[in-house]
Coordinates of C-alpha atoms in Angstrom, one line a residue:
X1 CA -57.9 -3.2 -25.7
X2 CA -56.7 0.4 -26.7
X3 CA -55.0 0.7 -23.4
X4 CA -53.2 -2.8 -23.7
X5 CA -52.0 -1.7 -26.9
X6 CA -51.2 2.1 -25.7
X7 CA -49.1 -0.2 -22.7
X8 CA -47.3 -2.4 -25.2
X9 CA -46.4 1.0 -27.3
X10 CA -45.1 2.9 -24.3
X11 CA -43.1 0.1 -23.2
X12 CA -41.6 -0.6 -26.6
X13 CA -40.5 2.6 -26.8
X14 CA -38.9 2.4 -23.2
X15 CA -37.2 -0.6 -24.2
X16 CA -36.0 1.1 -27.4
X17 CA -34.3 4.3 -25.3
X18 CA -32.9 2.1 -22.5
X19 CA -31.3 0.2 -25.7
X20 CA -30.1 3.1 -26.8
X21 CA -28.5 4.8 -24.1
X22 CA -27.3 1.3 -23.1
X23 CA -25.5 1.2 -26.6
X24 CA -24.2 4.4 -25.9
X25 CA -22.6 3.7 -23.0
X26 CA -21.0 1.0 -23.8
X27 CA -19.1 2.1 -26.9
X28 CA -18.5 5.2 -25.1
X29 CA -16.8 3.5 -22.3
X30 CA -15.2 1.3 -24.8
X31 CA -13.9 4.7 -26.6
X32 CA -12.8 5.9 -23.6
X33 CA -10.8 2.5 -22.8
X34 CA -9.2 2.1 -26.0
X35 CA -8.3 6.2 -26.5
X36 CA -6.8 6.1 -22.8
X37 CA -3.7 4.7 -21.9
X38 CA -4.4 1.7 -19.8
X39 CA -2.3 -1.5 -19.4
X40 CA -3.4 -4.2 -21.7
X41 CA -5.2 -6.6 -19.4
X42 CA -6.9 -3.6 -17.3
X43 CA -8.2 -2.4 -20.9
X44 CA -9.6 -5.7 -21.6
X45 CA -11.0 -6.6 -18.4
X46 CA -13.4 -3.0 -18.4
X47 CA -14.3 -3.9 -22.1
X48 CA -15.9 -7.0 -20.8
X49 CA -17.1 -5.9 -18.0
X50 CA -19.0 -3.0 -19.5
X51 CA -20.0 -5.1 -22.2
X52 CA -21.6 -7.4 -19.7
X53 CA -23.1 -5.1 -17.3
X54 CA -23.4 -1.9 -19.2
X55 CA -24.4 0.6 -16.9
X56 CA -22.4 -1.1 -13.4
X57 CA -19.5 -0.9 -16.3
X58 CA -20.3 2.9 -17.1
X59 CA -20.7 3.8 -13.0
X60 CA -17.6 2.1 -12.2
X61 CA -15.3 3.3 -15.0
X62 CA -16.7 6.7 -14.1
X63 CA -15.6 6.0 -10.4
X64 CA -12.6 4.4 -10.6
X65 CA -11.8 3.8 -14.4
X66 CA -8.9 6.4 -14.4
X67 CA -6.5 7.6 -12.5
X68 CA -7.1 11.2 -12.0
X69 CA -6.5 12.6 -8.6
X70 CA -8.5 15.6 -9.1
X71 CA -8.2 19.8 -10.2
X72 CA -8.3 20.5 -6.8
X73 CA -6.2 17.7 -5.3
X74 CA -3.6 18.6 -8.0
X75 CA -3.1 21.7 -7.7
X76 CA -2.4 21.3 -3.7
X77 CA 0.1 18.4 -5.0
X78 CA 2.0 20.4 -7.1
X79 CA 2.2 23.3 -4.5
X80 CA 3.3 20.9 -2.0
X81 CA 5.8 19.1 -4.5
X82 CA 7.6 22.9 -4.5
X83 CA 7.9 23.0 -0.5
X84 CA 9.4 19.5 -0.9
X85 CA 12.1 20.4 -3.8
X86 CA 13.0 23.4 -1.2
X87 CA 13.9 21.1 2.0
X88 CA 15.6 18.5 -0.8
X89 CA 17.7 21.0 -2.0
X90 CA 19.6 21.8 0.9
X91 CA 20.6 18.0 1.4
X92 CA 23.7 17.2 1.3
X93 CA 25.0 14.8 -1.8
X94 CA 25.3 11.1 -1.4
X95 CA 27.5 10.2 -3.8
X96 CA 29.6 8.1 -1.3
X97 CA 26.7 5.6 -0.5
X98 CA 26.6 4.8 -4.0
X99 CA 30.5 4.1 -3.7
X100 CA 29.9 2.0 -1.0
X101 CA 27.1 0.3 -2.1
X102 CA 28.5 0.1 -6.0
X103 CA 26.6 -3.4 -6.7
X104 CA 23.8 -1.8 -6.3
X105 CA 24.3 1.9 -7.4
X106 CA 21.4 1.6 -10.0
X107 CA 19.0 0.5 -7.5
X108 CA 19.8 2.9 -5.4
X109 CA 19.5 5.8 -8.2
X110 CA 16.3 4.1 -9.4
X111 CA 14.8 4.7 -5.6
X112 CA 16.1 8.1 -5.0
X113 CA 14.0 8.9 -8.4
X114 CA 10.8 7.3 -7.8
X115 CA 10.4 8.7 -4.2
X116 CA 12.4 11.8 -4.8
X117 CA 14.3 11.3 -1.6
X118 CA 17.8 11.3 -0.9
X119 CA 19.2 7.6 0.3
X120 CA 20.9 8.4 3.6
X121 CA 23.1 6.6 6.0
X122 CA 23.1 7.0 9.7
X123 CA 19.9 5.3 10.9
X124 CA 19.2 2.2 13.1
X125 CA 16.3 0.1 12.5
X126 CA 14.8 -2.1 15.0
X127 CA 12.2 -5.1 13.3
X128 CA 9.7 -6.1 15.8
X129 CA 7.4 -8.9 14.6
X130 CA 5.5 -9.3 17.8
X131 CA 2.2 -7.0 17.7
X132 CA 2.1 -6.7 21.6
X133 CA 5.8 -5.3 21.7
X134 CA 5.2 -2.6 18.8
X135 CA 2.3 -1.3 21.0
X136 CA 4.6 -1.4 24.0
X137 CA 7.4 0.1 22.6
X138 CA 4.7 2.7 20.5
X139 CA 3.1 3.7 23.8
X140 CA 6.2 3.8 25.8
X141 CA 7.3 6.5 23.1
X142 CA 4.3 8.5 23.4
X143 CA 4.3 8.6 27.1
X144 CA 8.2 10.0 26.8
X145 CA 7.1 12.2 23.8
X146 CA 7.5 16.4 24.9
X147 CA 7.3 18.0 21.3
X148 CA 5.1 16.1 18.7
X149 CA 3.6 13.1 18.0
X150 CA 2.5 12.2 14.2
X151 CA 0.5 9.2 12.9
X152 CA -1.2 8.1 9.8
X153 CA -2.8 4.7 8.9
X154 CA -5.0 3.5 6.6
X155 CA -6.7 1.8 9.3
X156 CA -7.4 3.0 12.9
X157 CA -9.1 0.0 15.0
X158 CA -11.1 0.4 18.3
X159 CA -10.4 -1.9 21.1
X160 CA -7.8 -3.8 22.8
X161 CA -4.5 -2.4 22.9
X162 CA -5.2 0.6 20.6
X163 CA -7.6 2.2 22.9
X164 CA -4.7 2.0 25.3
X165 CA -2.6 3.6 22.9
X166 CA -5.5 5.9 22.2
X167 CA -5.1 7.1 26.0
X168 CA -1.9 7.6 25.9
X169 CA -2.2 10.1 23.1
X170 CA -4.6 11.9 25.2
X171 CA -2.6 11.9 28.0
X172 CA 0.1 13.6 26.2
X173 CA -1.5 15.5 24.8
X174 CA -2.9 17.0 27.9
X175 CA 0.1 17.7 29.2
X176 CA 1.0 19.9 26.2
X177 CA 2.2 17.4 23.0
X178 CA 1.4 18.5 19.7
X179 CA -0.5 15.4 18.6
X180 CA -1.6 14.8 14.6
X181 CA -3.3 11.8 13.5
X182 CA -4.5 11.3 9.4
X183 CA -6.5 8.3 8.7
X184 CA -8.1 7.1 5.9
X185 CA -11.6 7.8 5.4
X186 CA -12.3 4.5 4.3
X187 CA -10.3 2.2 5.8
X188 CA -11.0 3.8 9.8
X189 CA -14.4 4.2 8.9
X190 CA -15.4 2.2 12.0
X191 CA -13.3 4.4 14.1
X192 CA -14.8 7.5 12.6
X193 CA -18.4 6.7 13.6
X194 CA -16.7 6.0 17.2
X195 CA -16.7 8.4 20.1
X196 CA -12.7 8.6 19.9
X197 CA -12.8 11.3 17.2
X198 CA -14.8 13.5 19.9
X199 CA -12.4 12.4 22.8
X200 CA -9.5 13.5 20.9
X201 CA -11.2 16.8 19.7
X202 CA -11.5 17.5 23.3
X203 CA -8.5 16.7 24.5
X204 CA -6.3 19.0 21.9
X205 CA -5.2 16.2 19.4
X206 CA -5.7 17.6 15.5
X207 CA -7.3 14.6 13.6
X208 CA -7.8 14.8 10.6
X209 CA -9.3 12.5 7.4
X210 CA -8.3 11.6 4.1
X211 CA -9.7 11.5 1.0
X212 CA -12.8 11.5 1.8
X213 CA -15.5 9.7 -0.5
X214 CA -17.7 12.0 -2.7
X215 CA -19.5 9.9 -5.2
X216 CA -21.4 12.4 -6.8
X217 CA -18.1 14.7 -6.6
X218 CA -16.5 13.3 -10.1
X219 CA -14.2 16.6 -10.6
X220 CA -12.4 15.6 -7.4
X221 CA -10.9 12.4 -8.6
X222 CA -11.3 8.5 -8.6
X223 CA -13.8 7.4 -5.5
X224 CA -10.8 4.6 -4.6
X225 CA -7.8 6.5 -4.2
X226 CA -6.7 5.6 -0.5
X227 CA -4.0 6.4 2.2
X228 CA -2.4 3.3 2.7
X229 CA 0.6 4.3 4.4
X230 CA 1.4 3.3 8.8
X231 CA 4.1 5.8 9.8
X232 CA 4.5 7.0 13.1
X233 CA 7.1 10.2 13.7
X234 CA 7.4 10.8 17.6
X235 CA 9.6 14.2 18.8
X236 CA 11.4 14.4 15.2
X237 CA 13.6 11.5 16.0
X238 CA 11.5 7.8 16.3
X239 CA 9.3 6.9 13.4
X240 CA 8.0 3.5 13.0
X241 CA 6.8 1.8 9.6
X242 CA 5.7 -1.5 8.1
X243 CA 2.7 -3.5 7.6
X244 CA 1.1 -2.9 11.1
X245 CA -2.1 -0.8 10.8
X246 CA -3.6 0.8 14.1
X247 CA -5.6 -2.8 15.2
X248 CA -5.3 -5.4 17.6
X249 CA -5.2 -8.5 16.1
X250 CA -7.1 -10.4 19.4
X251 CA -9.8 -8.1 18.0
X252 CA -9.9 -7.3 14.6
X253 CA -11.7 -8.7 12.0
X254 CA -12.7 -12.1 14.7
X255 CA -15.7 -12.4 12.7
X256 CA -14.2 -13.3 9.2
X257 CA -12.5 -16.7 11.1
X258 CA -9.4 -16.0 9.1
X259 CA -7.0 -16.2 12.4
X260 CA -5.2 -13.3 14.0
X261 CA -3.3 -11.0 11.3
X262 CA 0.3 -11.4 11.5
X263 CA 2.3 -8.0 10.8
X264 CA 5.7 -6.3 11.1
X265 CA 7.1 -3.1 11.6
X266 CA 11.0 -1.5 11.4
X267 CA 10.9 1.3 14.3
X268 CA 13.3 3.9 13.2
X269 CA 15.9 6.1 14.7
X270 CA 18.5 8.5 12.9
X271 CA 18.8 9.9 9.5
X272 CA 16.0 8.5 7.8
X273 CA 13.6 9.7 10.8
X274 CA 12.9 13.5 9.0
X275 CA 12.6 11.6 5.5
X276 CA 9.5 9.6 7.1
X277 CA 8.0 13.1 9.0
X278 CA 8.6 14.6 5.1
X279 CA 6.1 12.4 3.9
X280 CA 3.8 13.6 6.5
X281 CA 3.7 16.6 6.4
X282 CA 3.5 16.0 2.2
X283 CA 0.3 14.3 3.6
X284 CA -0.6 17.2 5.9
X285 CA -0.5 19.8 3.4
X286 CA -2.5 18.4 0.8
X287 CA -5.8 18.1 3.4
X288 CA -8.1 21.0 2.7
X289 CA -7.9 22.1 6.4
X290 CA -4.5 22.3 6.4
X291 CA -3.5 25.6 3.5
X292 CA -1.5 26.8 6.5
X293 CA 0.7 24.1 7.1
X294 CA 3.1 23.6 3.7
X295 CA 5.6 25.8 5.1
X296 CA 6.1 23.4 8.1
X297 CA 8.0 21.6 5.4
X298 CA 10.4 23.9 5.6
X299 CA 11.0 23.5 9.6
X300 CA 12.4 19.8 9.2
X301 CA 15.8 19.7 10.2
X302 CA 17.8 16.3 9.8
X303 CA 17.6 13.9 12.2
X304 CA 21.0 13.3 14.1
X305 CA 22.9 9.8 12.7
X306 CA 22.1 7.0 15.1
X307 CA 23.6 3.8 13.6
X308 CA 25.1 3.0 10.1
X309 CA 22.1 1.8 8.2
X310 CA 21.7 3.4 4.4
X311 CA 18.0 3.9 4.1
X312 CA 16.1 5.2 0.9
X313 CA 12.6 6.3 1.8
X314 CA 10.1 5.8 -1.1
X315 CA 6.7 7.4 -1.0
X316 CA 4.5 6.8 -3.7
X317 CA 1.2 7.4 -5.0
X318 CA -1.2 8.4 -8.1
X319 CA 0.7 11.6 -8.5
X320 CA 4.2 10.3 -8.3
X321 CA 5.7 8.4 -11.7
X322 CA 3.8 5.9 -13.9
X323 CA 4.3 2.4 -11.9
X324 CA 7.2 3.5 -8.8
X325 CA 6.7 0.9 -6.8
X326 CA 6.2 -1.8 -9.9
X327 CA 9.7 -0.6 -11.2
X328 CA 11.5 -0.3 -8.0
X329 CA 10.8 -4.0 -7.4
X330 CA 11.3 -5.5 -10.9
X331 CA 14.9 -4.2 -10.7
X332 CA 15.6 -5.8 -7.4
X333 CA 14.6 -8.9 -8.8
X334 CA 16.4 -8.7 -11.9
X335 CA 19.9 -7.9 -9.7
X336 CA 19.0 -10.7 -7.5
X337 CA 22.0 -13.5 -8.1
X338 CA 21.1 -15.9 -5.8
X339 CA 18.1 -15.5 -3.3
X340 CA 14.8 -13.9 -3.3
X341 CA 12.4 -14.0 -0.6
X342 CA 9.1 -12.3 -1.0
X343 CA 6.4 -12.4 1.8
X344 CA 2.9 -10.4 0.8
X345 CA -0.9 -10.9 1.7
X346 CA -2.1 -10.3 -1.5
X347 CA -0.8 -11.5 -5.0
X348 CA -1.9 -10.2 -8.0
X349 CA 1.2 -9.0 -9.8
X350 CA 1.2 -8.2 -13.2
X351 CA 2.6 -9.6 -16.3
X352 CA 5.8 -8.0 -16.0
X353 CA 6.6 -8.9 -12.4
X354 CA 5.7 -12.3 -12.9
X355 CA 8.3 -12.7 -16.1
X356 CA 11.1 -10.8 -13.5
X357 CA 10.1 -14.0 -11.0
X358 CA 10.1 -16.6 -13.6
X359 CA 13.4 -15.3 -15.3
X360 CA 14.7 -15.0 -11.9
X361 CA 14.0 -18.4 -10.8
X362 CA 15.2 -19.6 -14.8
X363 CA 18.9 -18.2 -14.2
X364 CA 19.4 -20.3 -10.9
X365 CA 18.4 -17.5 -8.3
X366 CA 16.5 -19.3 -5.2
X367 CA 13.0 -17.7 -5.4
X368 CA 10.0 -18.2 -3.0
X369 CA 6.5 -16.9 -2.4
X370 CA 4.6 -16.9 0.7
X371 CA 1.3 -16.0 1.1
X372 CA -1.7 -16.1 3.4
X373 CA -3.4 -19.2 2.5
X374 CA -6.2 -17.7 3.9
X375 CA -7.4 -14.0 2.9
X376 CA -9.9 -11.4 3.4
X377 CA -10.9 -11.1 -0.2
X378 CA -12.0 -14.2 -2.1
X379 CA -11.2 -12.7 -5.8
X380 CA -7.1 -11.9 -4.7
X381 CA -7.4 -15.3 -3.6
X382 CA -8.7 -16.9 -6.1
X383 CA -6.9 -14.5 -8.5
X384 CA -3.7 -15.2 -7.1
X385 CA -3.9 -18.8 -7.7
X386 CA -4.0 -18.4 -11.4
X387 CA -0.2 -17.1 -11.3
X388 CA 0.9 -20.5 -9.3
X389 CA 1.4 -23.0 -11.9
X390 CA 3.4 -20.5 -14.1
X391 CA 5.8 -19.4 -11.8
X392 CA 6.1 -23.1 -10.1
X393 CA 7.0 -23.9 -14.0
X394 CA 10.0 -22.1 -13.9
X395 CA 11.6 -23.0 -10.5
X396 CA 9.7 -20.9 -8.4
X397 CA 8.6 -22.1 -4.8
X398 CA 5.4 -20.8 -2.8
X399 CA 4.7 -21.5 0.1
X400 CA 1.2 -20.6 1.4
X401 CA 0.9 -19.5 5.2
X402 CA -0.9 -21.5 7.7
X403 CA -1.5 -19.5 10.5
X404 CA -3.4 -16.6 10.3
X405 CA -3.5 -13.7 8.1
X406 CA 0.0 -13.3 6.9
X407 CA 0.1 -9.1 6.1
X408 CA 3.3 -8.6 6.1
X409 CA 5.3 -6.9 3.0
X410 CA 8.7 -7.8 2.6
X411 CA 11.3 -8.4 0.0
X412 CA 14.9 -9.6 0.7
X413 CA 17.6 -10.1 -2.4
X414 CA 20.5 -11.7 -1.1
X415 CA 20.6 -11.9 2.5
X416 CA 21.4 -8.2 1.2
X417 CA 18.9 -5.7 0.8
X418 CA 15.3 -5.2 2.3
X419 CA 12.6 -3.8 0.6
X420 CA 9.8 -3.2 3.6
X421 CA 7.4 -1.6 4.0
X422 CA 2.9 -1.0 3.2
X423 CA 3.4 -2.2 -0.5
X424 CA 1.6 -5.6 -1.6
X425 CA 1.9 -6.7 -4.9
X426 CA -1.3 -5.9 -6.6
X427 CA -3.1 -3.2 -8.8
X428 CA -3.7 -1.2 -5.6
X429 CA -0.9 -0.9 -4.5
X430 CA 1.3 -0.8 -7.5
X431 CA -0.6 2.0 -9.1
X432 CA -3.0 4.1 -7.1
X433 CA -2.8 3.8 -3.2
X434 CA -0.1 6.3 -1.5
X435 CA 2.1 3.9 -0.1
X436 CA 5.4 3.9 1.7
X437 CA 8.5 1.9 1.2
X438 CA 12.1 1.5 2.8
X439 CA 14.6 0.4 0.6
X440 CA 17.3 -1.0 3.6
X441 CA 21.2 -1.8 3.2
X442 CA 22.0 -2.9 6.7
X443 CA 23.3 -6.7 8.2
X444 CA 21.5 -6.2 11.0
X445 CA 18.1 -5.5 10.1
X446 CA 18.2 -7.3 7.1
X447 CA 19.6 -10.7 9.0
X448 CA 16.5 -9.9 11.3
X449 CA 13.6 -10.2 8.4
X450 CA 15.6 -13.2 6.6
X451 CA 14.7 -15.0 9.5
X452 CA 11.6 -13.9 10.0
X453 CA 10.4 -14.7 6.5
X454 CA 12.4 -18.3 7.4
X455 CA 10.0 -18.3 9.9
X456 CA 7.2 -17.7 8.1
X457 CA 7.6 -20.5 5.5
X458 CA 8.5 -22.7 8.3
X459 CA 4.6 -22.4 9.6
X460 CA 3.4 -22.8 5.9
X461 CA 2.4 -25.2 3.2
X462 CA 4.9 -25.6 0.2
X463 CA 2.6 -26.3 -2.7
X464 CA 3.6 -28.9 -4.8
X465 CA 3.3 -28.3 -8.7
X466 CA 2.4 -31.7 -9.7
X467 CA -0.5 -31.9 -6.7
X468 CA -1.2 -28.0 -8.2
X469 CA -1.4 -29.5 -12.0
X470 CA -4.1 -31.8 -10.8
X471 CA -6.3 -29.6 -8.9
X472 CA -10.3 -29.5 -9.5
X473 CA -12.0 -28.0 -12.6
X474 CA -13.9 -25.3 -10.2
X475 CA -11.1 -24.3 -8.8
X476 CA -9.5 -23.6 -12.2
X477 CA -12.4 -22.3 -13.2
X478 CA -12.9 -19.9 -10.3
X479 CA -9.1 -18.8 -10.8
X480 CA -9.9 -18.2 -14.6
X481 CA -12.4 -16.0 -13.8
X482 CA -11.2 -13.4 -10.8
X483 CA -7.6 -13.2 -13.0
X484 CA -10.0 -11.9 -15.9
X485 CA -11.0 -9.3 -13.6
X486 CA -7.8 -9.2 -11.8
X487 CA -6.6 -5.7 -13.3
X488 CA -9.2 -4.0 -11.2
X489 CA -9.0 -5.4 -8.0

């Protein structure tokens, strides 16, 4: 009997600390939320969390709650950032694209201020929506390459064409190519635990990883921060960009029964070319390998014109300002007069966007959404859903893709202006990945992705609003839920 009741004391006063320090939490995470500043619905949606599943809320704010990039990682950014205002300096001013491009001076200021890089003119930009030709045209560049070859992706695939690819990187670089590849240390994590890292190693090619997960590392920043750019720079004067990362879509992600992944990239020649290796070596400098290499900055020389194609390249990520890629697009869409095509994977916009669509679509301007109707992550897909009957209130038409993984990123206002490039339109992306964008003025190339979204829509649904209205309770239900959480995804 005294040791039932000596068990019944103990655990009481178990149950009374884990209340306590569960209380504790909670209003400290609460605290934190409310004395931080977060975006409304982001506040609210780690309030309830936390308040549901205290200590998974505590970990996860603790993780991921913030935005802090790190001491460490901060102080290589801001050394960087004075390598980069050096080369910048010595550009010469632009003043006559925003004469020629008057409509749409702002947006061109805007851009040149969020990615803190000159628009230029004298590029040519190729689109190439086939995923066997970008690896032809990708290999058939390396094998010509005689100086340097740089890549980064988010994600580096085995199999299929990329391990051709792969071999032709080692082939070059055998024969005496400076070859660089960054990858995500997430996002390639397959590739990593590969025996490609080892044959690259051997064969002279300098690979390298990205922000690197440290869980237990808090002083080093946010555990989710990620490298989602796909640029390619081959002998300072071909760089390729866009939605494509380093997969084959006959092999990636077969499992998941989604259908192949259906991408695009711009490959680049010209002006813009040394913009794209900027970012780069921006990348490249802030790896803790790599203390030697910020002055290589300073060795980019500007890429001879080769066409007539004004191109602003915006870089973004947590260090740059509050919401770039956010802003950049709102604007777009509020000059838009009479057409705006938008083509992304993953939806999950924001309050703000959504009222630039809906107002948009409420002045007359032609606006339509198309997205995968399949996707990779249940909650954006259910998430997304939640934003349909809203914007279908106010004129706007989605369109939901049919075959495949649609993972392309692509805005066009006006049969005019291209934004293109790694950016989708959710938290991630808006806010914390470092992304890349192209901000295009040119007939040509923009003619080429009007089409192609045309194209697009043609092989999807268009979802009808009164069909929508009437849709199941579950479903609504499910939608309800995931948009709660939304903010974090």
């Amino acid at each position: 009997m005294e040791h039932l009741t000596a068990f019944f004391q103990e655990f009481a006063l178990a149950s009374t600390l884990a209340l306590g320090l569960q209380v504790v939490l909670t209003v400290g995470v609460i605290l934190r939320v409310v004395l931080t500043r977060h975006p409304p619905g982001s506040s609210f949606a780690w309030i309830l969390l936390t308040l549901a599943l205290p200590y998974i809320g505590f970990l996860l704010y603790v993780m991921i709650g913030e935005k802090p990039i790190g001491r460490w990682r901060a102080f290589k950014m801001k050394k960087a950032a004075r390598h980069w205002n050096q080369v910048l300096s010595e550009r010469p001013c632009n003043a006559h694209l925003l004469q020629r491009h008057a409509e749409h001076a702002g947006l061109l200021r805007l851009a040149q201020h969020l990615g803190h890089i000159p628009s230029s003119d004298g590029s040519k930009l190729e689109l190439i929506s086939q995923t066997d030709r970008v690896f032809m045209l990708m290999i058939n560049d390396i094998a010509q390459a005689r100086h340097n070859i740089d890549m980064e992706f988010y994600i580096w695939n085995v199999g299929g064409l990329v391990d051709t690819l792969s071999e032709t990187l080692i082939q070059a670089a055998e024969r005496g190519v400076r070859c660089r590849i960054l990858v995500d240390a997430i996002g390639s994590r397959e590739f990593l635990s590969s025996d490609w890292p080892h044959r690259f190693k051997e064969a002279g090619i300098h690979l390298s990883v990205a922000l690197p997960v440290r869980f237990l590392s808090f002083g080093k920043g946010r555990a989710d921060l990620r490298l989602h750019r796909k640029t390619v720079v081959i002998d300072d004067r071909i760089g390729y960009t866009g939605s494509l990362n380093m997969i084959d879509p006959a092999y990636f992600k077969k499992e998941a029964n989604l259908g192949q992944w259906v991408d695009a990239m711009a490959r680049v020649e010209g002006s813009a070319v040394s913009d794209l290796k900027l970012v780069i070596e921006y990348d490249w400098a802030l790896q803790p390998d790599d203390e030697g290499r910020m002055p290589e900055m300073l060795d980019i020389s500007p890429t001879p014109a080769v066409g007539s194609a004004c191109v602003t390249v915006v870089p973004s990520g947590p260090s740059s300002m509050a919401d770039a890629n956010l802003r950049l697009i709102i604007e777009a869409v509020n000059n838009a007069k009479r057409r705006v095509l938008i083509t992304t994977p993953y939806f999950v916009p924001g309050e703000a966007l959504v009222m630039a669509l809906q107002n948009a679509a409420i002045r007359g301007v032609d606006v339509r959404l198309c997205v995968p109707e399949a996707n990779d992550s249940v909650f954006v897909r259910w998430a997304s859903r939640r934003y349909f009957e809203g914007l279908m209130a106010c004129g706007v038409h989605i369109m939901l893709f049919q075959d495949g993984l649609l993972h392309t990123k692509a805005i066009t206002i006006d049969d005019e202006l291209a934004i293109f490039g790694t950016v989708n339109m959710d938290n991630r992306s808006m806010h914390l990945n470092f992304e890349m964008m192209l901000l295009v003025f040119d007939n040509d190339f923009v003619s080429s992705l009007v089409a192609l979204q045309e194209h697009y829509e043609s092989r999807s649904l268009c979802v009808n609003p009164t069909t929508w209205h009437g849709r199941s309770f579950g479903s609504r239900l499910r939608e309800g839920l995931c948009y709660l959480l939304s903010p974090l995804l």
